[in-house]
CSV table of C-alpha atoms in Angstrom, one decimal:
chain,number,residue,atom,x,y,z
A,1210,MET,CA,-0.1,0.0,0.1
A,1211,ARG,CA,1.8,3.1,-1.2
A,1212,HIS,CA,1.9,5.9,1.5
A,1213,THR,CA,3.5,9.3,2.3
A,1214,VAL,CA,4.4,9.8,6.0
A,1215,ILE,CA,2.8,13.0,7.5
A,1216,ASP,CA,5.1,14.6,9.9
A,1217,PRO,CA,4.4,14.8,12.9
A,1218,VAL,CA,1.6,12.4,12.6
A,1219,GLY,CA,-0.2,10.5,10.2
A,1220,VAL,CA,0.2,8.8,6.6
A,1221,LEU,CA,-1.5,9.8,3.2
A,1222,VAL,CA,-2.5,6.4,1.5
A,1223,GLU,CA,-2.3,6.7,-2.2
A,1224,ASP,CA,-3.7,3.6,-4.0
A,1225,ALA,CA,-6.4,2.3,-1.6
A,1226,ASP,CA,-10.2,1.9,-2.3
A,1227,VAL,CA,-11.7,1.7,1.1
A,1228,GLU,CA,-14.9,0.2,-0.5
A,1229,SER,CA,-13.3,-3.0,-1.6
A,1230,LEU,CA,-10.4,-3.8,0.9
A,1231,GLU,CA,-8.8,-7.3,1.1
A,1232,PRO,CA,-8.2,-8.8,4.4
A,1233,SER,CA,-4.3,-8.2,3.9
A,1234,GLN,CA,-5.1,-4.5,3.0
A,1235,VAL,CA,-7.3,-4.0,6.5
A,1236,GLU,CA,-4.3,-5.5,8.3
A,1237,GLU,CA,-1.8,-3.0,6.6
A,1238,ILE,CA,-4.2,-0.3,7.6
A,1239,ARG,CA,-4.2,-1.4,11.1
A,1240,THR,CA,-0.4,-1.5,11.2
A,1241,LEU,CA,-0.2,2.1,9.5
A,1242,ALA,CA,-2.8,3.6,12.1
A,1243,ALA,CA,-0.8,1.7,15.1
A,1244,GLU,CA,2.7,3.3,13.7
A,1245,HIS,CA,1.6,6.6,12.5
A,1246,GLY,CA,-1.9,7.4,14.3
A,1247,VAL,CA,-3.7,9.2,11.4
A,1248,VAL,CA,-4.3,7.4,7.8
A,1249,VAL,CA,-5.5,9.6,5.3
A,1250,PHE,CA,-7.5,8.4,2.2
A,1251,ARG,CA,-8.4,10.9,-0.8
A,1252,GLU,CA,-10.7,10.8,-3.6
A,1253,GLN,CA,-13.1,8.0,-2.1
A,1254,THR,CA,-16.8,7.7,-3.2
A,1255,LEU,CA,-18.5,5.4,-0.5
A,1256,ASP,CA,-21.9,5.9,1.0
A,1257,ASP,CA,-22.9,5.4,4.6
A,1258,VAL,CA,-23.4,1.6,4.1
A,1259,ARG,CA,-19.6,1.3,2.7
A,1260,PHE,CA,-18.4,3.3,5.2
A,1261,ALA,CA,-20.0,1.5,8.2
A,1262,ASP,CA,-18.5,-1.9,6.2
A,1263,PHE,CA,-15.0,-0.2,6.5
A,1264,LEU,CA,-15.3,0.4,10.2
A,1265,ARG,CA,-16.6,-3.1,10.7
A,1266,SER,CA,-13.6,-4.7,9.1
A,1267,LEU,CA,-11.6,-2.9,11.7
A,1268,GLY,CA,-13.8,-4.2,14.7
A,1269,GLU,CA,-17.2,-4.0,16.6
A,1270,ILE,CA,-18.9,-0.6,15.7
A,1271,VAL,CA,-19.6,1.4,18.7
A,1272,PHE,CA,-22.0,4.6,19.0
A,1273,THR,CA,-21.7,7.2,21.6
A,1274,GLU,CA,-24.8,7.7,23.7
A,1275,GLY,CA,-26.1,11.4,23.4
A,1276,GLU,CA,-24.7,11.7,20.0
A,1277,THR,CA,-26.9,12.7,16.8
A,1278,PRO,CA,-27.4,9.4,14.5
A,1279,VAL,CA,-27.0,9.7,10.7
A,1280,ASP,CA,-30.7,9.3,9.2
A,1281,GLY,CA,-31.0,5.7,8.3
A,1282,HIS,CA,-27.7,4.7,10.0
A,1283,SER,CA,-28.1,4.4,13.9
A,1284,ASP,CA,-24.4,3.4,14.2
A,1285,LEU,CA,-23.1,6.3,12.8
A,1286,ASN,CA,-23.4,9.9,14.0
A,1287,VAL,CA,-23.5,13.2,11.9
A,1288,ILE,CA,-21.0,16.4,12.8
A,1289,SER,CA,-22.7,19.4,11.5
A,1290,ASN,CA,-22.6,23.4,11.6
A,1291,VAL,CA,-25.9,23.4,9.4
A,1292,GLY,CA,-28.3,25.8,11.2
A,1293,ARG,CA,-26.1,26.6,14.2
A,1294,THR,CA,-26.3,29.9,15.4
A,1295,THR,CA,-23.2,29.7,17.6
A,1296,THR,CA,-19.6,28.5,16.8
A,1297,PRO,CA,-19.2,24.7,18.0
A,1298,ARG,CA,-16.5,24.5,20.5
A,1299,SER,CA,-13.9,21.7,20.4
A,1300,THR,CA,-10.6,21.1,22.4
A,1301,PHE,CA,-8.2,18.2,22.0
A,1302,HIS,CA,-9.8,14.9,23.2
A,1303,VAL,CA,-9.9,11.1,22.8
A,1304,ASP,CA,-13.2,9.8,21.8
A,1305,THR,CA,-15.2,8.0,24.8
A,1306,SER,CA,-12.4,7.3,27.0
A,1307,TYR,CA,-14.9,7.6,30.0
A,1308,VAL,CA,-15.6,3.6,29.2
A,1309,ALA,CA,-13.8,0.5,30.2
A,1310,LYS,CA,-13.2,-0.4,26.7
A,1311,PRO,CA,-12.9,2.5,24.5
A,1312,PRO,CA,-13.1,2.5,20.8
A,1313,SER,CA,-9.9,2.0,19.2
A,1314,TYR,CA,-10.6,3.6,15.9
A,1315,THR,CA,-12.4,6.6,14.9
A,1316,ALA,CA,-13.1,7.7,11.2
A,1317,LEU,CA,-14.7,10.7,9.6
A,1318,ARG,CA,-16.2,10.7,6.1
A,1319,ALA,CA,-16.4,14.1,4.6
A,1320,VAL,CA,-20.1,14.7,3.4
A,1321,THR,CA,-19.7,18.6,2.9
A,1322,VAL,CA,-16.5,20.6,3.1
A,1323,PRO,CA,-16.6,24.2,3.7
A,1324,ARG,CA,-15.2,26.6,1.2
A,1325,GLU,CA,-12.5,27.9,4.1
A,1326,GLY,CA,-11.6,26.6,7.2
A,1327,GLY,CA,-12.7,23.7,9.2
A,1328,GLN,CA,-9.8,21.5,9.7
A,1329,THR,CA,-9.4,18.7,11.9
A,1330,VAL,CA,-6.2,18.6,14.1
A,1331,PHE,CA,-4.6,15.8,15.4
A,1332,SER,CA,-1.8,15.2,18.0
A,1333,ASN,CA,0.9,12.7,18.1
A,1334,GLN,CA,0.7,11.2,21.5
A,1335,TYR,CA,3.7,8.7,21.0
A,1336,ARG,CA,5.8,11.8,20.7
A,1337,ALA,CA,4.0,13.5,23.4
A,1338,TRP,CA,5.5,10.7,26.0
A,1339,GLU,CA,8.6,10.3,24.5
A,1340,THR,CA,9.8,14.1,24.6
A,1341,LEU,CA,8.7,14.4,28.2
A,1342,PRO,CA,11.5,14.9,30.7
A,1343,VAL,CA,12.9,11.4,31.8
A,1344,ASP,CA,12.1,12.2,35.3
A,1345,MET,CA,8.6,12.9,34.5
A,1346,ARG,CA,8.3,9.8,32.4
A,1347,SER,CA,9.7,7.7,35.3
A,1348,ASP,CA,7.2,9.5,37.8
A,1349,LEU,CA,4.3,8.8,35.4
A,1350,GLU,CA,4.7,5.4,33.6
A,1351,ASP,CA,2.9,3.6,36.6
A,1352,ARG,CA,0.2,5.8,37.3
A,1353,THR,CA,-3.4,5.5,36.0
A,1354,LEU,CA,-5.8,8.7,35.1
A,1355,THR,CA,-9.5,8.5,35.7
A,1356,HIS,CA,-11.4,9.8,32.5
A,1357,VAL,CA,-15.0,11.2,32.9
A,1358,VAL,CA,-17.8,12.4,30.6
A,1359,THR,CA,-18.6,15.8,30.0
A,1360,GLY,CA,-20.9,17.5,27.6
A,1361,LEU,CA,-23.5,14.4,26.9
A,1362,ASP,CA,-26.8,13.6,28.5
A,1363,LEU,CA,-26.6,10.0,29.1
A,1364,PRO,CA,-29.0,7.4,30.7
A,1365,ASP,CA,-28.4,6.8,34.3
A,1366,ASP,CA,-27.1,3.3,33.7
A,1367,ALA,CA,-24.4,4.3,31.1
A,1368,GLU,CA,-20.7,4.2,31.8
A,1369,SER,CA,-19.6,7.7,32.6
A,1370,SER,CA,-16.2,7.1,34.2
A,1371,ALA,CA,-13.2,4.8,33.6
A,1372,GLU,CA,-9.6,4.7,34.8
A,1373,HIS,CA,-6.7,3.9,32.1
A,1374,PRO,CA,-3.0,3.8,32.3
A,1375,LEU,CA,-1.5,7.1,31.8
A,1376,ALA,CA,1.5,5.6,29.7
A,1377,ALA,CA,-0.5,3.4,27.5
A,1378,LEU,CA,1.4,0.3,25.8
A,1379,HIS,CA,0.0,0.1,22.4
A,1380,PRO,CA,-0.8,-3.6,21.7
A,1381,LEU,CA,0.0,-3.4,17.8
A,1382,SER,CA,3.0,-1.2,17.9
A,1383,GLY,CA,4.7,-1.9,21.4
A,1384,ARG,CA,5.3,1.8,22.1
A,1385,ARG,CA,4.1,4.0,25.0
A,1386,SER,CA,1.8,6.9,24.2
A,1387,LEU,CA,0.3,9.7,26.7
A,1388,TYR,CA,-3.1,8.4,27.1
A,1389,MET,CA,-5.3,11.7,28.1
A,1390,SER,CA,-8.0,13.7,27.0
A,1391,THR,CA,-9.2,17.4,27.4
A,1392,PRO,CA,-8.5,18.5,31.0
A,1393,LYS,CA,-12.3,18.9,32.1
A,1394,ARG,CA,-12.5,14.8,31.3
A,1395,CYS,CA,-9.3,14.2,33.5
A,1396,ALA,CA,-10.5,13.8,37.0
A,1397,SER,CA,-7.8,12.3,38.7
A,1398,ILE,CA,-4.2,10.8,38.5
A,1399,SER,CA,-3.4,8.0,40.8
A,1400,GLY,CA,-1.5,8.9,43.7
A,1401,MET,CA,-1.8,12.5,43.3
A,1402,THR,CA,-4.0,15.4,45.1
A,1403,ALA,CA,-6.8,17.2,43.1
A,1404,GLU,CA,-4.4,20.1,42.8
A,1405,GLN,CA,-1.2,17.9,41.6
A,1406,THR,CA,-3.6,16.3,39.2
A,1407,ALA,CA,-4.8,19.6,37.8
A,1408,ARG,CA,-1.5,20.9,37.2
A,1409,THR,CA,0.2,17.9,36.0
A,1410,VAL,CA,-2.7,17.4,33.4
A,1411,GLN,CA,-2.7,20.9,32.2
A,1412,PHE,CA,1.3,20.5,31.7
A,1413,LEU,CA,0.8,17.2,29.7
A,1414,TYR,CA,-2.3,18.9,27.6
A,1415,ASP,CA,0.0,21.7,26.6
A,1416,HIS,CA,2.9,19.5,25.7
A,1417,SER,CA,0.9,17.2,23.7
A,1418,THR,CA,-1.2,19.9,21.5
A,1419,ALA,CA,2.1,22.4,20.9
A,1420,GLU,CA,2.0,23.2,17.4
A,1421,ARG,CA,5.3,21.5,16.7
A,1422,ASN,CA,3.4,18.1,17.6
A,1423,VAL,CA,0.4,18.4,15.5
A,1424,TYR,CA,-1.0,17.9,11.9
A,1425,ARG,CA,-3.8,20.1,10.6
A,1426,HIS,CA,-6.1,18.2,8.1
A,1427,THR,CA,-7.6,20.3,5.4
A,1428,TRP,CA,-10.6,18.6,4.2
A,1429,GLN,CA,-11.3,17.8,0.4
A,1430,PRO,CA,-14.5,16.4,-1.1
A,1431,GLY,CA,-14.1,12.4,-0.9
A,1432,ASP,CA,-12.0,12.3,2.2
A,1433,VAL,CA,-11.9,9.9,4.6
A,1434,VAL,CA,-9.7,9.9,7.6
A,1435,LEU,CA,-9.0,7.0,10.1
A,1436,TRP,CA,-7.0,7.6,13.4
A,1437,ASP,CA,-6.1,5.5,16.3
A,1438,ASN,CA,-7.4,6.7,19.5
A,1439,ARG,CA,-4.7,4.9,21.3
A,1440,CYS,CA,-1.7,7.3,20.2
A,1441,VAL,CA,-3.7,10.1,19.0
A,1442,MET,CA,-5.8,13.2,20.2
A,1443,HIS,CA,-7.9,15.4,18.0
A,1444,ARG,CA,-10.1,18.3,17.8
A,1445,ALA,CA,-12.1,20.2,15.0
A,1446,ASP,CA,-10.9,23.7,14.3
A,1447,HIS,CA,-14.3,25.5,13.9
A,1448,SER,CA,-12.4,29.2,13.5
A,1449,GLY,CA,-12.8,30.8,10.3
A,1450,VAL,CA,-15.2,28.5,8.5
A,1451,VAL,CA,-16.9,29.7,5.8
A,1452,GLY,CA,-19.9,27.4,4.3
A,1453,ASP,CA,-21.6,24.3,5.6
A,1454,ARG,CA,-19.4,21.5,7.2
A,1455,VAL,CA,-21.0,18.1,7.4
A,1456,MET,CA,-19.1,14.9,8.6
A,1457,HIS,CA,-20.3,11.4,9.2
A,1458,ARG,CA,-18.3,9.7,12.0
A,1459,GLY,CA,-17.9,6.1,13.0
A,1460,MET,CA,-16.2,4.2,15.9
A,1461,ALA,CA,-14.7,0.8,16.3
A,1462,ARG,CA,-13.1,-1.3,18.8
């Protein structure tokens, strides 16, 4: 599978049709995602049925309670600025990290691309971990972080909190990544006071999302972008958007 590496995170795959992947190609995509975090496919023509099939080839599709489903496809959700009177807000985060078994993969399919703006920004959490001071890595490598849900109206019986290793070992790449989310979802670090947690989380977040550690994806019609939540954070950049922006999202674990 021909591809070009994107610095500091991601690859652009140049010769794949995600509608008709062979099992060996699916495994190669898993490997690319594990090694590089983000996999970009251009000029795709798939509809939502095929998009869901692509996600199923990677694992069990999961849906986040409280999101808006795509009409006719209850396992996908829609992300849209159409009809909004206020600009959406987005900070770097990991999808659904407040459950015990979070989705390994998230993918977006570009349905409507704005004339300007609307990028999605990705951070390299391998590099975020590996570029921390040695003494800080030593202090944090055996600690856990409790993730909590924010901004969603969940049923009473839904999962809303989960504890995960802060220095997560990726099962495919064998590398450690800094597994965290937006600070409001990072409730506590094991062995730390609330004040220590807040200070540490903010430092780690700022370190992870520094401009040198992020890739800004400018959307084109036909784009499909897959990323590995185990080694990447992401956010939408809603500043300066001109025109409608509609994405369909799916997740798999």
